[in-house]
Short mmCIF file of C-alpha atoms in Angstrom, two decimals:
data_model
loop_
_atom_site.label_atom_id
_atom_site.label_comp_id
_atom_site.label_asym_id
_atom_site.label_seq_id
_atom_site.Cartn_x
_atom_site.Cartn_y
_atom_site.Cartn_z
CA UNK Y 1 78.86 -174.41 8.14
CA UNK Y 2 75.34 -174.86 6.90
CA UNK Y 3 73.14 -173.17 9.70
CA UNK Y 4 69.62 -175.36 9.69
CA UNK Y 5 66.16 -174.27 10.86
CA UNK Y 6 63.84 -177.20 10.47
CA UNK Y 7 59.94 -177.16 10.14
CA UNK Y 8 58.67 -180.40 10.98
CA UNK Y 9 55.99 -182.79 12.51
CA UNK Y 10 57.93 -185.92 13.94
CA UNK Y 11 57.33 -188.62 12.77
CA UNK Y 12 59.58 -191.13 11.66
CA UNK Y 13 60.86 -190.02 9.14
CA UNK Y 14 61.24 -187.10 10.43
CA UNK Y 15 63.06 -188.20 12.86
CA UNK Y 16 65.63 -190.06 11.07
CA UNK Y 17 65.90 -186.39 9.39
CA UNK Y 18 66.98 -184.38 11.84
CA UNK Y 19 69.31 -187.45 13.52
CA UNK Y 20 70.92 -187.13 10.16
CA UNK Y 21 71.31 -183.11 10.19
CA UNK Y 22 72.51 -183.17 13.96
CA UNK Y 23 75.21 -185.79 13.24
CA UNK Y 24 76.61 -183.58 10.08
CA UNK Y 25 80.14 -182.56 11.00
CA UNK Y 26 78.97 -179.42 9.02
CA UNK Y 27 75.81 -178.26 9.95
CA UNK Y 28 74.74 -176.78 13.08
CA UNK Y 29 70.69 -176.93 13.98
CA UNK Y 30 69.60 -173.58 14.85
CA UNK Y 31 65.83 -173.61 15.59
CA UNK Y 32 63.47 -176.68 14.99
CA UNK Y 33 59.90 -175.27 14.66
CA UNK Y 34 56.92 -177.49 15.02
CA UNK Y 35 53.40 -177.92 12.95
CA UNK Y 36 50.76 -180.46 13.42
CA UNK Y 37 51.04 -183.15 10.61
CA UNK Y 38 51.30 -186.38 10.99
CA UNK Y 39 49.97 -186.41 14.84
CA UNK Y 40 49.09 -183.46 16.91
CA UNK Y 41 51.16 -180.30 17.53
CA UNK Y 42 51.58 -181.34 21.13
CA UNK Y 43 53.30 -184.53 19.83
CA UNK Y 44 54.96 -183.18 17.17
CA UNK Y 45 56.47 -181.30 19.90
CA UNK Y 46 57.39 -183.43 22.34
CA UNK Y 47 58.87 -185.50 19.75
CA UNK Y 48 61.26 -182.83 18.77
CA UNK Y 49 62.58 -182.85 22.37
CA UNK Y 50 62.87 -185.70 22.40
CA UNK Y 51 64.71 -186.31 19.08
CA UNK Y 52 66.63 -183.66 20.21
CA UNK Y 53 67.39 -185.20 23.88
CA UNK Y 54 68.47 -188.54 21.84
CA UNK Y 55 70.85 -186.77 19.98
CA UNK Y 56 72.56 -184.23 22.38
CA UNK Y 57 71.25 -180.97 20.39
CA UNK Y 58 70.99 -177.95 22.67
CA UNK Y 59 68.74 -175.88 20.23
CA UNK Y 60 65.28 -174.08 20.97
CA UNK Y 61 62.19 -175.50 19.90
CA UNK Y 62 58.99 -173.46 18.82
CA UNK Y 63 54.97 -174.91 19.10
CA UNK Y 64 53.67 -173.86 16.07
CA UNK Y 65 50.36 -174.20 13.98
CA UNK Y 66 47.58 -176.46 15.38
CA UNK Y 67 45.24 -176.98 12.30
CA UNK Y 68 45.41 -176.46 8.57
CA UNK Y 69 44.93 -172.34 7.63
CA UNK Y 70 41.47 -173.37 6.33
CA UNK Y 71 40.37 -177.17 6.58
CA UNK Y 72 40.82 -179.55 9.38
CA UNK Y 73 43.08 -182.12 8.64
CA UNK Y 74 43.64 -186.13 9.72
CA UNK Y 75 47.10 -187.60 10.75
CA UNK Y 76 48.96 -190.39 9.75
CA UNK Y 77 48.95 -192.14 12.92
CA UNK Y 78 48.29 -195.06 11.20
CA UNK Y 79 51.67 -195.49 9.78
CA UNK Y 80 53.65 -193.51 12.52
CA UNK Y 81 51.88 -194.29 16.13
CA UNK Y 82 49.63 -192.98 17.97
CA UNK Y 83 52.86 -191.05 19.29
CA UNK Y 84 54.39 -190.34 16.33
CA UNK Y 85 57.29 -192.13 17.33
CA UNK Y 86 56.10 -195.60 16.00
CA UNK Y 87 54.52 -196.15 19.61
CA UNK Y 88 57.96 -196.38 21.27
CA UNK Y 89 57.30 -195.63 24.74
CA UNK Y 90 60.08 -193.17 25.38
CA UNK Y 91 59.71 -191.28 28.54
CA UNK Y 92 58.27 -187.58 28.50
CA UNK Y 93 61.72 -184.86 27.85
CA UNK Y 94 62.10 -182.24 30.52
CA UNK Y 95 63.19 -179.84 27.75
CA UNK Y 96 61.90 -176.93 27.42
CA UNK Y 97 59.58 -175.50 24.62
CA UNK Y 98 60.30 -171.77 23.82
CA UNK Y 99 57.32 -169.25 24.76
CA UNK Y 100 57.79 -167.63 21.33
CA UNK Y 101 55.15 -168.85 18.52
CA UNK Y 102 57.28 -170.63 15.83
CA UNK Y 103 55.64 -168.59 13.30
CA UNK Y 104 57.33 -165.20 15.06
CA UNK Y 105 60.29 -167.54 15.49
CA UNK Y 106 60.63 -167.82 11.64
CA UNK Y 107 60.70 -164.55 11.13
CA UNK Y 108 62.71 -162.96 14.16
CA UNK Y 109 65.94 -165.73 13.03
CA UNK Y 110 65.37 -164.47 9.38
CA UNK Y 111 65.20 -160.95 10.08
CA UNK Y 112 68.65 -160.99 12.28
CA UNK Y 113 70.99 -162.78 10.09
CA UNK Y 114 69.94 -162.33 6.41
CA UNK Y 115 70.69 -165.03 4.15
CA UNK Y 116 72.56 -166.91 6.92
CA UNK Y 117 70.08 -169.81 7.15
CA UNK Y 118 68.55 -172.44 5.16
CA UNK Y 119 65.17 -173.78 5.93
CA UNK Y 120 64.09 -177.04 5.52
CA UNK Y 121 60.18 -178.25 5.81
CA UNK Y 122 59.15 -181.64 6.41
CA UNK Y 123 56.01 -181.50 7.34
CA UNK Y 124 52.39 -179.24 6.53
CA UNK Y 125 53.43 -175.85 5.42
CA UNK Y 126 50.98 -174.19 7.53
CA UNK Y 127 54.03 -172.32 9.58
CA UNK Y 128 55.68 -171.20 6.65
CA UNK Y 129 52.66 -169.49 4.94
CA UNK Y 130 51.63 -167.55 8.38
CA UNK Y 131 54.95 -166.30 8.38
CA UNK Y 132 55.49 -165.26 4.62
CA UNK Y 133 51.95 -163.40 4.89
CA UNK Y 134 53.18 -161.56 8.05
CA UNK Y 135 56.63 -160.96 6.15
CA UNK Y 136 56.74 -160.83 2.22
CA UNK Y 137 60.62 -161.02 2.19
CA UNK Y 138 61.52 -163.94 3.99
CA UNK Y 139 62.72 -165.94 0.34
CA UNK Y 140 65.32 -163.01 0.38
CA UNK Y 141 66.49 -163.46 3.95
CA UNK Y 142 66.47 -167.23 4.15
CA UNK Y 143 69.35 -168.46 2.22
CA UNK Y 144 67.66 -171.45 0.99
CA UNK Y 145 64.45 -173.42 1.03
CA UNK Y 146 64.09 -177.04 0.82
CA UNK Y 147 60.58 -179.14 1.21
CA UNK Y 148 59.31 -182.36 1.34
CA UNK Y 149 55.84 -182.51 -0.21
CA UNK Y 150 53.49 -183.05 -2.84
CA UNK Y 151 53.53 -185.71 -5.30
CA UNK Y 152 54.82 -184.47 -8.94
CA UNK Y 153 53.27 -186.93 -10.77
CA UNK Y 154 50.11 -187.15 -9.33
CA UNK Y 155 50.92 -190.92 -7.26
CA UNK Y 156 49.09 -190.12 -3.93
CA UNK Y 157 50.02 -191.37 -0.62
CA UNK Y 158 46.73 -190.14 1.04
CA UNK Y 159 44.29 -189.39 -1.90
CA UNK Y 160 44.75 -190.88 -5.71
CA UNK Y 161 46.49 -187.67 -6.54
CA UNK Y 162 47.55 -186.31 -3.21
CA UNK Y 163 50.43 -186.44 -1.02
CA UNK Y 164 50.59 -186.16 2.52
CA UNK Y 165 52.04 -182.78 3.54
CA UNK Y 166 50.38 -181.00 0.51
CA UNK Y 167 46.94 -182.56 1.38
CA UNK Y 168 47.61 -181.49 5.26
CA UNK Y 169 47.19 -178.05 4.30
CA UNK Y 170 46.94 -177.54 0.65
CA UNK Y 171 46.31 -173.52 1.06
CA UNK Y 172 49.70 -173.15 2.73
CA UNK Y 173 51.28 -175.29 0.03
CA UNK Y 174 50.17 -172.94 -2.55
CA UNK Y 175 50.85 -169.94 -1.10
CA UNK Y 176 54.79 -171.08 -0.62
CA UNK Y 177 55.04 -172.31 -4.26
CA UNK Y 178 53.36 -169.39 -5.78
CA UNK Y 179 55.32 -166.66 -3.36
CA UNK Y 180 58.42 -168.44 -2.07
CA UNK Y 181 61.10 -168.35 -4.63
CA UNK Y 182 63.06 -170.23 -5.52
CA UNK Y 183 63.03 -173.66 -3.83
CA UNK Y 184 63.73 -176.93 -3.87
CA UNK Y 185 61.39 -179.93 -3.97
CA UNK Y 186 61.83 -183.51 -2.90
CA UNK Y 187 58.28 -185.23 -3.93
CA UNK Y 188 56.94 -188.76 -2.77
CA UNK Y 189 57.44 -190.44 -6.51
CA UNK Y 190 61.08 -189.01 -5.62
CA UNK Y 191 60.93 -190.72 -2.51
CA UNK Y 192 59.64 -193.95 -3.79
CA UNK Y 193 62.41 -194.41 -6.43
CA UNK Y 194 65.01 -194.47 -4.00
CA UNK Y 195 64.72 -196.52 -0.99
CA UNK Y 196 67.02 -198.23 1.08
CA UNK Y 197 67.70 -201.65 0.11
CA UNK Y 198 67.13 -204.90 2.19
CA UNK Y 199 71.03 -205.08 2.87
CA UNK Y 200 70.83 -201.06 3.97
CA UNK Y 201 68.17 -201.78 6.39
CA UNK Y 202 69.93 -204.42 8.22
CA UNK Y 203 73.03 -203.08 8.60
CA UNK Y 204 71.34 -200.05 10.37
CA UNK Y 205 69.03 -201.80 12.70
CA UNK Y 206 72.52 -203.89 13.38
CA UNK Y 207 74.44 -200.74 14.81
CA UNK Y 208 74.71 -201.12 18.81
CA UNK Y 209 74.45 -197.02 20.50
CA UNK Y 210 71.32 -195.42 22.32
CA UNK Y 211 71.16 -193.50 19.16
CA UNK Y 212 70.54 -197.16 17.55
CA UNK Y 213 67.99 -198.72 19.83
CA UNK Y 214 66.14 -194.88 19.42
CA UNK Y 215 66.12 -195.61 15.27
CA UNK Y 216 64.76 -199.57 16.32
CA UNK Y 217 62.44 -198.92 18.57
CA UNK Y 218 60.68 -195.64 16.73
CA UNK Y 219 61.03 -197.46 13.19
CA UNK Y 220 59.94 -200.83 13.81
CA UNK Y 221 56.12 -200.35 12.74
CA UNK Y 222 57.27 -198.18 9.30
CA UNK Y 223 59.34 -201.25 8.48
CA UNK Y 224 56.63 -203.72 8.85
CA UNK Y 225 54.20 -201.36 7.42
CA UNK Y 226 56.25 -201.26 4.80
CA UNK Y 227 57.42 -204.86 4.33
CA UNK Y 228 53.49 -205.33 3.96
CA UNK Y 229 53.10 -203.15 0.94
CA UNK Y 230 56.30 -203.91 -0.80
CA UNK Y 231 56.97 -207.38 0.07
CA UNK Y 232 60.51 -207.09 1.08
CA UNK Y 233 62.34 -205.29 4.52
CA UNK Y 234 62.60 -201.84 3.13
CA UNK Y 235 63.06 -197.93 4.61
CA UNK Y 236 61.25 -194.99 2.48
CA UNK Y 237 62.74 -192.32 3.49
CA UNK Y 238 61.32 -188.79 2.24
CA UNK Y 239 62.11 -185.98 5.11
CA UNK Y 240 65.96 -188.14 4.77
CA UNK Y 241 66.03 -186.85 1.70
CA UNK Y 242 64.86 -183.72 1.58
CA UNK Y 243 67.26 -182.86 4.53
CA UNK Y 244 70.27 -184.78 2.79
CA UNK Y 245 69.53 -182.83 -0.45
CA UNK Y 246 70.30 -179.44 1.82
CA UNK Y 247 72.95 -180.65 3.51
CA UNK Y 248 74.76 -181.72 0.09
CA UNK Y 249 73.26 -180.52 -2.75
CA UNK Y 250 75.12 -182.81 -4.78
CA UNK Y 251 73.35 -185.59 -3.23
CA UNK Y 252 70.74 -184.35 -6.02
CA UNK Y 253 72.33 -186.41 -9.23
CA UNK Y 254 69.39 -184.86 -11.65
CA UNK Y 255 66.89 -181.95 -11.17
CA UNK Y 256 64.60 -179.90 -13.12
CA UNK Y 257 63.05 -176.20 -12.53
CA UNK Y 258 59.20 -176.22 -13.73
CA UNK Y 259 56.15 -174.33 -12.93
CA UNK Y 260 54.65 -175.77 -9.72
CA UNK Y 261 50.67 -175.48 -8.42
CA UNK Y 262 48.67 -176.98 -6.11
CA UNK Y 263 44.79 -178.04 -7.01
CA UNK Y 264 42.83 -176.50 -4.08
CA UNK Y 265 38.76 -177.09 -5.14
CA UNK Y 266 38.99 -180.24 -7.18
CA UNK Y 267 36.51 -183.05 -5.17
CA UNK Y 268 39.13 -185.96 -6.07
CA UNK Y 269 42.19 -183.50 -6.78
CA UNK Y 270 42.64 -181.21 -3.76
CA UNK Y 271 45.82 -181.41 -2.91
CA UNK Y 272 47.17 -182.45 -5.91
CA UNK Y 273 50.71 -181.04 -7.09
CA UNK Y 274 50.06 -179.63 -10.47
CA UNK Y 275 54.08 -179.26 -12.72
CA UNK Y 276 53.35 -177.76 -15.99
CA UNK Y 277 55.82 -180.24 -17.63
CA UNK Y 278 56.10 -178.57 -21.00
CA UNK Y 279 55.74 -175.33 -20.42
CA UNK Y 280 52.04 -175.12 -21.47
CA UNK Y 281 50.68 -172.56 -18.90
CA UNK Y 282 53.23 -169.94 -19.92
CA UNK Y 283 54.25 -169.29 -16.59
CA UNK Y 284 57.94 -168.89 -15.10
CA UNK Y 285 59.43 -171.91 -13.46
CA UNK Y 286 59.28 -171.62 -9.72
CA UNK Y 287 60.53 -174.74 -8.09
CA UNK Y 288 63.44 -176.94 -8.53
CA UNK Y 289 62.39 -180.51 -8.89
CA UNK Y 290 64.84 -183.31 -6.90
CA UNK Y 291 64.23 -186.09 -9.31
CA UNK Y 292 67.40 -188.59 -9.17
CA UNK Y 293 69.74 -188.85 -5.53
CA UNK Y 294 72.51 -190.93 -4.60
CA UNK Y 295 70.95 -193.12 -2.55
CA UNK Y 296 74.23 -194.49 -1.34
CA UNK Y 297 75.44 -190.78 0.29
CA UNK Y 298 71.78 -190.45 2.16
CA UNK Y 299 71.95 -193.62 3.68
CA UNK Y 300 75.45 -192.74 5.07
CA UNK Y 301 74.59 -190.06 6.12
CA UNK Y 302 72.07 -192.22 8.42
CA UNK Y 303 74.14 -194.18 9.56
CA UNK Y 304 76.86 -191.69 10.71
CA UNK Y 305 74.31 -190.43 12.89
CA UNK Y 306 73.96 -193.59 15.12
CA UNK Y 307 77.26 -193.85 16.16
#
């Protein structure tokens, strides 16, 4: 039984993430923590309960970071709603959000079972960094690490060199790839070499359950936004793949451990994920890169969670 706690900003994507990771016949969602990212921590919130609601999950949910440790940063409404939840509309969820700041949450669940859970980001990394400056030795007592950011090659989704999540909050980025190791990295170039074909998108909009008409009505603006910039009905789907890659590591067909940095002062580079390729710095590999997945297995994985 893999035993999740999930650091997030839903989103879409993120969204289709957890659906994924709450349908697993193997995994069990402990904790979901929140951060702002792509809209507001009060969003990102009440998007978790609600992504929770949709799916039946009875776990607690933890408010997190509001801003960036050191720079404000913008969302990504653009692409996700004003929402989050591509301007779906779904009523308010009468859950309830734990008192508890996510950032003590992190490190109370590490701290009483010890290598018993594996954390997966998908959003800013601002809640991770608070917690591994109050607590040094949470890479020991998390059992694994997975995140979606930065952009290896240097193909920015919200700069010319920067990704979203590591241009959020690059300070927090760089303190969890300098001091959190090891982990694993699923990048946007990653992300962009496997999407889900014309034939996968149809066949999941074409599934009839409320956990369908949820993935419809939250996704419909991503695929035309999308269908825009690559001329064809298509799903990118990066916080899917992170969270497939911890659910099956296999999922991950080729990888690669490298030296990882982030560029925090550069006036067209902040935020930009800096791999040391060849080994030039001198420095000890620190992150392993997800660089080929079965796109196939992830998009089952999907679509298992909508029945």
């Amino acid at each position: 039984m893999i035993r999740l706690v999930v650091d997030t900003d839903p989103g879409v994507d993120d969204a289709h993430a957890i659906m994924a990771a709450a349908a697993y016949p193997d995994a069990r969602i402990e904790a979901v923590t929140t951060v702002k990212g792509n809209v507001s921590l009060e969003r990102t919130t009440a998007n978790a309960c609600t992504i929770l609601d949709v799916m039946g999950i009875n776990a607690p949910i933890y408010a997190g970071c509001e801003q960036a440790l050191v720079a404000e940063s913008g969302g990504a409404e653009g692409f996700h709603g004003a929402d989050g939840l591509g301007d779906s509309a779904y009523p308010p969820s009468p859950r309830k959000v734990e008192a508890e700041h996510a950032v003590h949450a992190l490190i109370r669940l590490a701290n009483a079972e010890p290598g018993a859970l594996t954390l997966v980001a998908l959003g800013p990394l601002t809640n991770l960094a608070l917690a591994l400056r109050l607590d040094p030795t949470l890479p020991r007592k998390y059992r694994r690490l997975v995140v979606m950011g930065g952009a290896i090659r240097s193909m920015g989704n919200t700069t010319l060199t920067a990704e979203f999540n590591f241009h959020a909050d690059p300070e927090a980025a760089a303190i969890i790839l300098r001091d959190w190791t090891p982990l694993t990295l699923v990048s946007w170039e990653t992300t962009v070499e496997h999407p889900f074909s014309e034939a996968q998108v149809k066949a999941l909009l074409a599934h009839n359950s409320p956990r369908a008409e949820f993935l419809r009505r939250i996704s419909q603006g991503a695929l035309t936004f999308l269908e825009h910039l690559f001329g064809r009905p298509t799903m990118l789907e990066p916080d899917l793949l992170a969270m497939a890659a911890a659910l099956e590591p296999e999922i991950v067909r080729r990888k690669a451990t490298h030296h990882v940095a982030v560029e925090l002062s550069g006036a067209l580079t902040r935020g930009q994920t800096c791999v040391d390729w060849y080994g030039m710095s001198g420095k000890q590999p620190n992150v392993e890169l997800a660089l080929e997945m079965n796109t196939e297995r992830v998009w089952e994985l999907l679509q298992a969670a909508l029945i």
